[in-house]
Coordinates of C-alpha atoms in Angstrom, one line a residue:
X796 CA 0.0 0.0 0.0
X797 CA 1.6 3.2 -1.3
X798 CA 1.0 5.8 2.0
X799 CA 2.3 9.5 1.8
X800 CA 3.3 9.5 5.3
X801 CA 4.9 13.1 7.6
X802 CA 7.2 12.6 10.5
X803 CA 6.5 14.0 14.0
X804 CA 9.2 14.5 16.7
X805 CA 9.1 16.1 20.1
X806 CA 10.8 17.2 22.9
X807 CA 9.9 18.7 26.4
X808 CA 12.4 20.9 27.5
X809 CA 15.2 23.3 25.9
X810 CA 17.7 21.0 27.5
X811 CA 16.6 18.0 25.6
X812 CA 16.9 19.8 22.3
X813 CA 20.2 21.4 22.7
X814 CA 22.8 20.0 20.7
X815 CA 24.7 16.8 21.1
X816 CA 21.3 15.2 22.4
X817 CA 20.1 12.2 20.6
X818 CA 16.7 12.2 21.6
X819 CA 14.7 14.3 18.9
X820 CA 17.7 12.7 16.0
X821 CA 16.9 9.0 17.4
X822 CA 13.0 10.1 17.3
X823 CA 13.2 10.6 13.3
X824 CA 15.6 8.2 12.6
X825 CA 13.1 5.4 13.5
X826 CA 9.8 7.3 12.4
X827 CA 11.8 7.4 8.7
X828 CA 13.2 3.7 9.2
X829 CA 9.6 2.6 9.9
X830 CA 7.9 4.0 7.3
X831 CA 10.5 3.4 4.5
X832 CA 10.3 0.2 5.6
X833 CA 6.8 -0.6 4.7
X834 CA 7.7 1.4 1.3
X835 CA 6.0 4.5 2.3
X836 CA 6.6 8.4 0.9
X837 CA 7.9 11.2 2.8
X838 CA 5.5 13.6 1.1
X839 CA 5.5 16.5 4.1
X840 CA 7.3 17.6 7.6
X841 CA 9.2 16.6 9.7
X842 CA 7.6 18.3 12.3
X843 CA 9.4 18.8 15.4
X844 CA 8.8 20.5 18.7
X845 CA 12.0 22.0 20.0
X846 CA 11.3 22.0 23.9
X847 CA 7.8 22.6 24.3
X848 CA 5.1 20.7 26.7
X849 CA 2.4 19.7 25.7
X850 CA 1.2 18.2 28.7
X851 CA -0.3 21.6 29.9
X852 CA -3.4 22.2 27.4
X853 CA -6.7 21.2 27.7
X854 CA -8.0 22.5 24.2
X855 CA -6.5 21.3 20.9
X856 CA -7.1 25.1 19.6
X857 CA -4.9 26.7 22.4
X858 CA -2.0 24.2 22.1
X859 CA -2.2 24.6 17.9
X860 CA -1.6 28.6 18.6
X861 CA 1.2 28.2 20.9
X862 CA 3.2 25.3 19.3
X863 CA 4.3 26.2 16.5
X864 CA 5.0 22.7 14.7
X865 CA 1.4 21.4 15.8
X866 CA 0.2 24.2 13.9
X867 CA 1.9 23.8 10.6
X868 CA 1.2 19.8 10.9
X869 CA -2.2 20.3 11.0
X870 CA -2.4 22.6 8.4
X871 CA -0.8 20.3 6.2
X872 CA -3.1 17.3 7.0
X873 CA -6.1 19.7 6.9
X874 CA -4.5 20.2 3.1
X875 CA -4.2 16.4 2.6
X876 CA -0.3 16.7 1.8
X877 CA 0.4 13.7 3.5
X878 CA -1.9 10.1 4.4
X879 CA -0.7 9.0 7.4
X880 CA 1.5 10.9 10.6
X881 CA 4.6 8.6 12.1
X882 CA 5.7 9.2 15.5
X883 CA 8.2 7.2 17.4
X884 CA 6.1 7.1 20.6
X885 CA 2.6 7.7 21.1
X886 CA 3.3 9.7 24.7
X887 CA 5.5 12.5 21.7
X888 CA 1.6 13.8 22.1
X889 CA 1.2 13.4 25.8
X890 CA -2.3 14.9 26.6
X891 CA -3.3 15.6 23.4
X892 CA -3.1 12.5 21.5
X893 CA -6.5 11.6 21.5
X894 CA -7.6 15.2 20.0
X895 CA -5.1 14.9 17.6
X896 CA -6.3 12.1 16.4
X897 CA -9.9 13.0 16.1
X898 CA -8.5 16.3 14.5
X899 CA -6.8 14.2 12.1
X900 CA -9.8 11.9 11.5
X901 CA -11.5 14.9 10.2
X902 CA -9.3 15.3 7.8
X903 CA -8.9 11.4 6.6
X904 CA -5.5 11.6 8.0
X905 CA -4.2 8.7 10.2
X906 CA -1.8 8.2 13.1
X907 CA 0.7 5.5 13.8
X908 CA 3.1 4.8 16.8
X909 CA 6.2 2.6 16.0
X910 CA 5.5 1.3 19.7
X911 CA 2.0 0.5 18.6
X912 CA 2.3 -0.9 15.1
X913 CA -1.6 -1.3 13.8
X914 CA -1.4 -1.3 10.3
X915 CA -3.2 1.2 8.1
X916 CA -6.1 1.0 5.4
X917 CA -6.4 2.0 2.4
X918 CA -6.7 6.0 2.6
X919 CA -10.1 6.2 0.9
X920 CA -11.6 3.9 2.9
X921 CA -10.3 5.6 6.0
X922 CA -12.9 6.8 8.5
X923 CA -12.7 7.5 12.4
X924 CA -16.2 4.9 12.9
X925 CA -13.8 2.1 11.4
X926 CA -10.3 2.6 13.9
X927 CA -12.1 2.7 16.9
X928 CA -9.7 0.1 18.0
X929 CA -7.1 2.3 17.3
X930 CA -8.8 5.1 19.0
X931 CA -9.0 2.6 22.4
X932 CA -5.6 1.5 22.3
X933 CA -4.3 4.9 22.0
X934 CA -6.6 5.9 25.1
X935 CA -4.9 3.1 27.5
X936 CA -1.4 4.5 25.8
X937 CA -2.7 7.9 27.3
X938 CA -3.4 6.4 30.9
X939 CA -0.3 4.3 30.8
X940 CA 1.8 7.5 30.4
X941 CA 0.3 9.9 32.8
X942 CA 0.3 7.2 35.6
X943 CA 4.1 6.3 34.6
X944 CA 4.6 9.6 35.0
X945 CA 3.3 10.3 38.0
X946 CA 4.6 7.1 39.6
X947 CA 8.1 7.9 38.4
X948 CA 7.8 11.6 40.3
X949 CA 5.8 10.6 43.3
X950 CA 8.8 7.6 44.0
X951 CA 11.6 10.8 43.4
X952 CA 9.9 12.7 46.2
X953 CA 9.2 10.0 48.2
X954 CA 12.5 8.4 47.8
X955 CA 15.5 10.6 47.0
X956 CA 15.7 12.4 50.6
X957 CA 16.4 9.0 51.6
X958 CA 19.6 8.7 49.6
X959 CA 21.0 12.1 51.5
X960 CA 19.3 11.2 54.9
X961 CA 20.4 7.4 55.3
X962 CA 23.4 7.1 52.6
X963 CA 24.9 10.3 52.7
X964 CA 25.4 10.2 49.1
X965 CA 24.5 14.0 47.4
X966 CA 21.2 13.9 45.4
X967 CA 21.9 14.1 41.8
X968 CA 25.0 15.8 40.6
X969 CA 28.5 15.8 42.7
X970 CA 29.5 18.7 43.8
X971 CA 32.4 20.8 41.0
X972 CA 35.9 19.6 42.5
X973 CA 34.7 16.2 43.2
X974 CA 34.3 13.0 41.2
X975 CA 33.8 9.0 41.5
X976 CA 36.5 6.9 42.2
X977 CA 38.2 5.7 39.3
X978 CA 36.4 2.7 37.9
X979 CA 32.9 3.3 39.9
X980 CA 31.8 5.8 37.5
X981 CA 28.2 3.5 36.8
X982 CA 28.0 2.7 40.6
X983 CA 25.1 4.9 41.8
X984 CA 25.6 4.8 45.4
X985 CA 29.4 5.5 45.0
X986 CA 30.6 7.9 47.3
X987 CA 32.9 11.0 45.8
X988 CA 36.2 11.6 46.4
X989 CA 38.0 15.4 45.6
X990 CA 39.5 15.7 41.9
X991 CA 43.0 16.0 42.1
X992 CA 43.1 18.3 39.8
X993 CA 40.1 20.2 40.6
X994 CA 40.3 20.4 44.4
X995 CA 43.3 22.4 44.6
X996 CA 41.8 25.1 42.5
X997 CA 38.5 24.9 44.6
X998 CA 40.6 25.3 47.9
X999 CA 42.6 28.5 46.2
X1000 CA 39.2 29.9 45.2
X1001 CA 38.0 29.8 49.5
X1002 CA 41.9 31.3 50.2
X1003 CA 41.4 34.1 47.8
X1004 CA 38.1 35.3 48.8
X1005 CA 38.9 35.0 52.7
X1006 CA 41.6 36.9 52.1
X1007 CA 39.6 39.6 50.8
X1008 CA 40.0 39.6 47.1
X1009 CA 36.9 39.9 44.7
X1010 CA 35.1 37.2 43.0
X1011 CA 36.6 39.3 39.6
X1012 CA 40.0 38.7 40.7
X1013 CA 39.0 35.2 41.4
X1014 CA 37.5 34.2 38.3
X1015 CA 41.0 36.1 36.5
X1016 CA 43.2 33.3 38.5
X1017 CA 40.9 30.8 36.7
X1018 CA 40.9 31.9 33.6
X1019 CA 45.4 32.1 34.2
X1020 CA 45.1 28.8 35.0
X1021 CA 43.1 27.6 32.5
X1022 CA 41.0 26.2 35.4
X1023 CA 37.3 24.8 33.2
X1024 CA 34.3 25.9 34.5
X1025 CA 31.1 23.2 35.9
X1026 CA 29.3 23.7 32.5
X1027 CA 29.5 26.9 30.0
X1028 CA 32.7 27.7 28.6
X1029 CA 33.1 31.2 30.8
X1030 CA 33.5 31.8 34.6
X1031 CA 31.0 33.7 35.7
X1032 CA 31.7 35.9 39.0
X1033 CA 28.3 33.9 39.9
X1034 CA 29.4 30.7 39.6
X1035 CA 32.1 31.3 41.8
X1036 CA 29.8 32.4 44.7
X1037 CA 27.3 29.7 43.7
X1038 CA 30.3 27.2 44.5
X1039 CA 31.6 28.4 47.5
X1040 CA 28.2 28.7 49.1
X1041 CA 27.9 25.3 48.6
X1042 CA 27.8 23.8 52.1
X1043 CA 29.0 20.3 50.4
X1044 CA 32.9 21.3 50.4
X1045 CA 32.2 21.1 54.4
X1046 CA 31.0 17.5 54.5
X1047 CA 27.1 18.8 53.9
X1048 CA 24.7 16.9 51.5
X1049 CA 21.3 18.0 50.7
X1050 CA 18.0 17.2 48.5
X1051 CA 15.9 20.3 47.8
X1052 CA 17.2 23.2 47.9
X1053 CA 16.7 24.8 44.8
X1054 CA 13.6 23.9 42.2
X1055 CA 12.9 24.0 38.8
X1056 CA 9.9 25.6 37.8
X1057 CA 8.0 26.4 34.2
X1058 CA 7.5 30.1 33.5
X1059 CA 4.4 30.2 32.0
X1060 CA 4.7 33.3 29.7
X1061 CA 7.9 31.9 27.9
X1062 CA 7.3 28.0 28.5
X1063 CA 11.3 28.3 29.9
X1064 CA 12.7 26.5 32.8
X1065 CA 14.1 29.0 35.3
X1066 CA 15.9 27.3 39.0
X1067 CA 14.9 29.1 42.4
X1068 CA 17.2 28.7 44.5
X1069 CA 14.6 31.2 47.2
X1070 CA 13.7 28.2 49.3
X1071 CA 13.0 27.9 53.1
X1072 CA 15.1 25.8 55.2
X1073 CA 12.8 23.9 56.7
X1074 CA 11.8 22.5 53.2
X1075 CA 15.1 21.5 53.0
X1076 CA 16.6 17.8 53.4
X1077 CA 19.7 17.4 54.8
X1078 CA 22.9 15.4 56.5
X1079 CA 26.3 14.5 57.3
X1080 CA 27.8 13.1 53.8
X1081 CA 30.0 10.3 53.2
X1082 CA 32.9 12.1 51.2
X1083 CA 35.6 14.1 52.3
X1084 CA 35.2 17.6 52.8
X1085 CA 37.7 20.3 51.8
X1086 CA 36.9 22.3 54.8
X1087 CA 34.7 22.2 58.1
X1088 CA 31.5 23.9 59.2
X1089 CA 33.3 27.0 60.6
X1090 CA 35.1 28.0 57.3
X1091 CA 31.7 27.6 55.4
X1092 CA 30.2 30.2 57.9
X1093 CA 33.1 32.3 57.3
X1094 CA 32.5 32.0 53.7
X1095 CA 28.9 32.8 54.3
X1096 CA 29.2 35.6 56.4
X1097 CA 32.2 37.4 54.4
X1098 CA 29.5 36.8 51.1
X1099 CA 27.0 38.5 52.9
X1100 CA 29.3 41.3 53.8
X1101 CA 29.8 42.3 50.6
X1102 CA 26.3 42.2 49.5
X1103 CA 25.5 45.8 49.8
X1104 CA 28.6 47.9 48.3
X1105 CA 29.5 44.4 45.6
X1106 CA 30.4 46.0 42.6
X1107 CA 33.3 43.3 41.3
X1108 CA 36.0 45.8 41.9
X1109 CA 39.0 45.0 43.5
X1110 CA 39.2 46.4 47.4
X1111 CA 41.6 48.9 48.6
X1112 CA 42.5 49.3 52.3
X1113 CA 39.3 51.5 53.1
X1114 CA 36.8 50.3 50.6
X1115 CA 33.3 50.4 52.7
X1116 CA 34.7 51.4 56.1
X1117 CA 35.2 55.5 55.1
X1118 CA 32.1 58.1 56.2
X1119 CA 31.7 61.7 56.0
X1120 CA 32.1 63.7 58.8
X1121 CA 29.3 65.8 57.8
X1122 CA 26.5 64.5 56.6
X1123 CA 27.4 60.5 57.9
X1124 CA 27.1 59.5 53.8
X1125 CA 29.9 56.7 52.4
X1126 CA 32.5 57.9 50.7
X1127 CA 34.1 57.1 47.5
X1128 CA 37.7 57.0 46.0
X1129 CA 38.2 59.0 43.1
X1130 CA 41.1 58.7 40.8
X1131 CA 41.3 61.8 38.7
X1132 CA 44.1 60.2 36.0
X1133 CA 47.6 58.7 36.2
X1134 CA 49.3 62.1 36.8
X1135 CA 50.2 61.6 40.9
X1136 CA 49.7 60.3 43.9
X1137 CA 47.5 62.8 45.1
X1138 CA 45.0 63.1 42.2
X1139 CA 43.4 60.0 43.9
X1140 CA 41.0 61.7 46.2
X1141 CA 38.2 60.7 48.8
X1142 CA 35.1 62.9 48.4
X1143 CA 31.7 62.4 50.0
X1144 CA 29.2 60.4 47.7
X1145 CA 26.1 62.7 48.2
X1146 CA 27.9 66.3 48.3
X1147 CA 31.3 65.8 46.5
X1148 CA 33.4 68.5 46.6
X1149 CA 30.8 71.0 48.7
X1150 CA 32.4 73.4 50.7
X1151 CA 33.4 71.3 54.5
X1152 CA 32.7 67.6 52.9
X1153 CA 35.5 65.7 52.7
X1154 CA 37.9 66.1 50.0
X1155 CA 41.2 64.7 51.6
X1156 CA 44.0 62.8 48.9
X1157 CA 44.1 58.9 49.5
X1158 CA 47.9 58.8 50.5
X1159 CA 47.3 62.0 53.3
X1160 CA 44.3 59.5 54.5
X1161 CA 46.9 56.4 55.2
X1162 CA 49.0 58.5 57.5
X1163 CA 45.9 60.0 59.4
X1164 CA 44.2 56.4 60.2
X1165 CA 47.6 54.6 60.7
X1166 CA 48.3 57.4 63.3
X1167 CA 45.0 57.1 64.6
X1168 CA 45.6 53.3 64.8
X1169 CA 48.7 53.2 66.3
X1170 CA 47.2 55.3 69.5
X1171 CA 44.1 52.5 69.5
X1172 CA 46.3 49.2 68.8
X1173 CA 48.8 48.2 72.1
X1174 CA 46.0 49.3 74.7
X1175 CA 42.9 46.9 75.1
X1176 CA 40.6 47.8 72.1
X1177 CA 36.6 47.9 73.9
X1178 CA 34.1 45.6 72.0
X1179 CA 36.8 43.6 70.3
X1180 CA 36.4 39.5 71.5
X1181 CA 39.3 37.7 72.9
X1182 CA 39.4 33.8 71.9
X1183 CA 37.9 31.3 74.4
X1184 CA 36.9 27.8 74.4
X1185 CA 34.1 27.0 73.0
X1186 CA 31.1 25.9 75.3
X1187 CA 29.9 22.3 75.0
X1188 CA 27.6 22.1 72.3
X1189 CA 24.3 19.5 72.9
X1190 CA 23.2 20.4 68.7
X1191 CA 24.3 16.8 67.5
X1192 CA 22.7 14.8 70.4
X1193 CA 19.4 17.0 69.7
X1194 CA 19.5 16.1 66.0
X1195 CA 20.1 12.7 66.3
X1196 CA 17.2 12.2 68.8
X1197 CA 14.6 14.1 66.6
X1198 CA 16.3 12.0 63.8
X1199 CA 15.5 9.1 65.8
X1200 CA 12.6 10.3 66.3
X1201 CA 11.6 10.5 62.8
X1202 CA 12.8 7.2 62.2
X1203 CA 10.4 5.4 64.7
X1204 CA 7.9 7.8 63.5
X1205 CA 7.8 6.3 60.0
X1206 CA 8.4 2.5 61.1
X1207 CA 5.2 3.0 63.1
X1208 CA 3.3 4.6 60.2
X1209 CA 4.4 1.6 58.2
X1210 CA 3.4 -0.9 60.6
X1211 CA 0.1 0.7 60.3
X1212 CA -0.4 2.6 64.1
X1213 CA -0.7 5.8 62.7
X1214 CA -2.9 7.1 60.1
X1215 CA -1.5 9.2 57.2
X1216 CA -2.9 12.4 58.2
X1217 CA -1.7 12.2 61.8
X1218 CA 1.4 10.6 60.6
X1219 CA 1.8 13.7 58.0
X1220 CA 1.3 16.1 60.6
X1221 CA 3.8 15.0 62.7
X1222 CA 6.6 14.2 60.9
X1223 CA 6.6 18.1 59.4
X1224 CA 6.2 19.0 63.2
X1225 CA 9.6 17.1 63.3
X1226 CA 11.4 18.6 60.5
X1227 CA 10.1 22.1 61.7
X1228 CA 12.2 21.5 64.8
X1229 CA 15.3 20.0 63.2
X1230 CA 15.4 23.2 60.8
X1231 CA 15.2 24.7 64.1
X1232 CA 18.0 23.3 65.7
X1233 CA 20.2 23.4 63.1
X1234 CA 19.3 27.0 62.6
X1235 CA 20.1 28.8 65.9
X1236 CA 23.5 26.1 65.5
X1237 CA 24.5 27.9 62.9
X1238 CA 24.1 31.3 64.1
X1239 CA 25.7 30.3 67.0
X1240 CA 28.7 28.7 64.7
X1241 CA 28.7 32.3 62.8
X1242 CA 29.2 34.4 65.7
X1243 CA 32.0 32.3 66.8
X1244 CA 33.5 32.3 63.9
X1245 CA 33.3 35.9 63.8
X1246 CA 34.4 36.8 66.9
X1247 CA 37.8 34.5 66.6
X1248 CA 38.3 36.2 63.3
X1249 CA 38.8 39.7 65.2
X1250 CA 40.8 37.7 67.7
X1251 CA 43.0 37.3 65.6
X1252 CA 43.0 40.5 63.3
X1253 CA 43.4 42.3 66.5
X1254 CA 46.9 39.7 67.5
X1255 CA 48.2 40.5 63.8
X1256 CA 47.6 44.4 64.0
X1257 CA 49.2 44.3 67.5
X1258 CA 52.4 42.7 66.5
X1259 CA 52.7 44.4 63.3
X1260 CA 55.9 46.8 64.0
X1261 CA 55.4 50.3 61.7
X1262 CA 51.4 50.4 61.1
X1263 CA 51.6 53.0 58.3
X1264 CA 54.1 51.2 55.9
X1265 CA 52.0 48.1 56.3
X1266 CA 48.5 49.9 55.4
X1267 CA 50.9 51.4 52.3
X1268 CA 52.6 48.3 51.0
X1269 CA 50.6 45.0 52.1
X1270 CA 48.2 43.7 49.2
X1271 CA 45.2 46.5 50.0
X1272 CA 42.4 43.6 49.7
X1273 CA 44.0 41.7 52.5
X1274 CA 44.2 45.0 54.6
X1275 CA 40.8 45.9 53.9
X1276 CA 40.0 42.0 55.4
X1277 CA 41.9 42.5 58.4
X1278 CA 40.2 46.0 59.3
X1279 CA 36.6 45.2 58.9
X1280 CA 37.2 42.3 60.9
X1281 CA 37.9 45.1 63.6
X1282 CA 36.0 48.3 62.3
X1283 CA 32.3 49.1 62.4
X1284 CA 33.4 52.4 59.8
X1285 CA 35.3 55.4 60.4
X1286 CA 34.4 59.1 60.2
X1287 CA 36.6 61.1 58.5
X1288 CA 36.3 65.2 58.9
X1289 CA 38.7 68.4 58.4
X1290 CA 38.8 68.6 62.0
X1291 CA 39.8 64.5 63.1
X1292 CA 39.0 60.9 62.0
X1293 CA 37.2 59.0 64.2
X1294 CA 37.3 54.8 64.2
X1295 CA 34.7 53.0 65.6
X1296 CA 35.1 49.3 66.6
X1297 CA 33.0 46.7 66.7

């Protein structure tokens, strides 16, 4: 039987269309194998949807105006260019597969699945009251695929915090600077080990930024050392913050916290990463982390330090410490061209060069506050914390009894003493008050860490020997670190500088 036949291919997301995917090529390849087969004529299409759902629409019209493809194939059926439609699968229609082929009935056009091989008739003999067992096959093909579907997500939620809670193993991707062991790249339940090649550069990344150099000057040290980034071929100052937030480097795994949902108006996948801690799973991983708890608060807290005045400039010694004397405002550094040390110039950011504002050179400014800090520096400097040991912390024996907790909770729900509601409701009463926990731990973990931090910038201040050449000569990001560790901000007038400590 000689069939004019058109080819349909489709794809849900952009991702699966990109190229160097094989899904949509593999779709036509066996819709054109098929039909060729059976001696059939390409006489229209291919059409193919390029990362488009069409699980979304309830009305055949509203899906034809939106997808573009669906559109044209109609059309051409509607013009009787081709006999018969090939698809690969009969779920490349997902909800609308059974319109479709009632909308293609109309038109004395008919549809064929290589996954559901019925054979054809004759085209003029073709009529919808004659393939209602086509028509009832494709229907259970529709139910099949939605409850696939839905099994397939509900066992993901169900299941994968379960891999981070009781294996330790992270969710889906490892962590950039980490990889399987060398021949367990297929084992699932492998647990990662740092890239020797990658780690190093992942460590130099936390150094760099703790020393108080910007996420510019960051990704420039990658891009020297030819240092490839997770996906895209660019480092992205981002992508640098994105990794060292990642609480995974300190022995952290965790399922849920960032989603992928649909915009509607463009159909595009966007990730939000906005999501509350308690709707986040986590636990003590497996691997080998490239630095404890207390450096990933550090981390934290100097990336939320620079939230306010980040720009992705590089620091000097008083970037976001310097207010006028005046009217309280910031002030900014001005460098009014190459021609001398004292054409860089601090002015006041709301008045500028107003008559009693500040308008003092950057080089007479290092004298005045390494004057002023030499008179604050060998007495004992008020508000700034001395180390001391650490009190005993009860966190880990709370967490593991609500853990244990939530473990009996769930063997009891499965041995059938508790019912799902009241089973529901009280296991999110128990991650509600492990979120707690392991919230006020970390403030508490943050303070500390902050208060040994101007320890210790207070021991190196104090035992450096001429203040003033240091502030001059020392790499001006690191000096900026060390002061802010010690300095609230300092007020700078015609009349005195004032320096206010934390």
């Amino acid at each position: 039987m000689n069939l004019r036949f058109a080819r349909w291919a489709a794809v849900s997301t952009h991702e699966q269309a990109r190229p160097g995917k094989f899904s949509i090529p593999n779709q036509l390849e066996a819709t054109l194998e098929a039909a060729t087969r059976r001696g059939w004529v390409e006489s229209a299409g291919p059409f193919v949807v390029e990362g488009q759902s069409r699980e979304t629409y309830i009305d055949l019209s509203e899906a034809e105006q939106e997808i573009l493809p669906l559109r044209e194939m109609l059309q051409a059926a509607r013009l009787r260019q081709f006999d018969i439609l090939v698809m690969s699968e009969t779920d490349r229609m997902r909800s609308l597969i059974i319109s479709v082929f009632r909308r293609l009935a109309s038109y004395q056009v008919q549809l064929y699945a290589v996954n559901l091989p019925i054979d054809p008739v004759p085209p003029e003999e073709y009529s919808i009251y004659k393939a209602d067992h086509v028509l009832m096959m494709l229907t259970m093909s529709q139910m099949t695929s939605s409850l696939e579907i839905s099994r397939t997500r509900r066992k993901w939620f169900e299941n994968m915090p379960k891999r981070i809670t009781e294996l330790g193993l992270p969710a889906t991707s490892i962590a950039y600077g980490y990889r399987k062991p060398p021949g367990s790249q297929l084992d699932r339940k492998a647990v990662p080990e740092p890239d020797p090649l990658l780690s190093p550069h992942v460590m130099a990344m936390k150094d760099l930024l703790l020393s108080g150099h910007s996420t510019r000057q960051i990704v420039a040290y990658l891009e020297e050392n030819h240092v490839k980034p997770p996906k895209s071929t660019k480092w992205y100052a981002q992508t640098v913050r994105d990794i060292l937030r990642n609480p995974f480097y300190a022995g952290i795994v965790r399922f849920g916290a960032s989603r992928v949902v649909v915009d509607p108006r463009t159909d595009r996948k966007k990730r939000n990463r906005s999501i509350a801690p308690d709707q986040i799973d986590q636990a003590q991983g497996r691997h080998t982390p490239l630095w404890d708890m207390a450096t990933h608060h550090l981390i934290l807290a100097e990336l939320k330090r620079r939230t306010k005045q980040y720009r992705g400039r590089a620091n000097n010694q008083f970037t976001g410490l310097l207010r006028c004397g005046i009217c309280g405002d910031v002030l900014w550094r001005q460098g009014n061209g190459p021609r001398g040390p004292h054409r860089m110039i601090w002015r006041c950011s709301r008045n500028g060069s107003a008559i009693g504002h500040v308008n003092i050179p950057h080089v007479v400014l290092l004298d005045k506050i390494a004057a002023k800090l030499e008179a604050l520096v060998p007495g004992d400097s008020p508000g700034v914390a001395t180390e001391t040991a650490a009190p005993r912390d009860t966190t880990a024996q709370q967490l593991e009894a609500l853990y244990t907790q939530l473990t009996r909770l769930e063997d009891a729900y499965l041995a059938g003493h508790w019912d799902l509601d009241r089973y529901a409701a009280r296991k999110e009463e128990i991650k509600a008050e492990i979120a707690d926990v392991q919230k006020k731990q970390a403030n508490k973990e943050l303070d500390a860490a902050a208060r040994r931090q101007q320890a210790r910038a207070l021991q190196e201040l104090t035992s450096i020997q001429d203040l003033p050449t240091w502030l001059k000569t020392s790499d001006p990001a690191e000096v900026n670190q060390r002061l802010h560790f010690l300095i609230e901000h300092i007020t700078v007038s015609e009349e005195k500088i004032e320096i206010k400590l934390k």
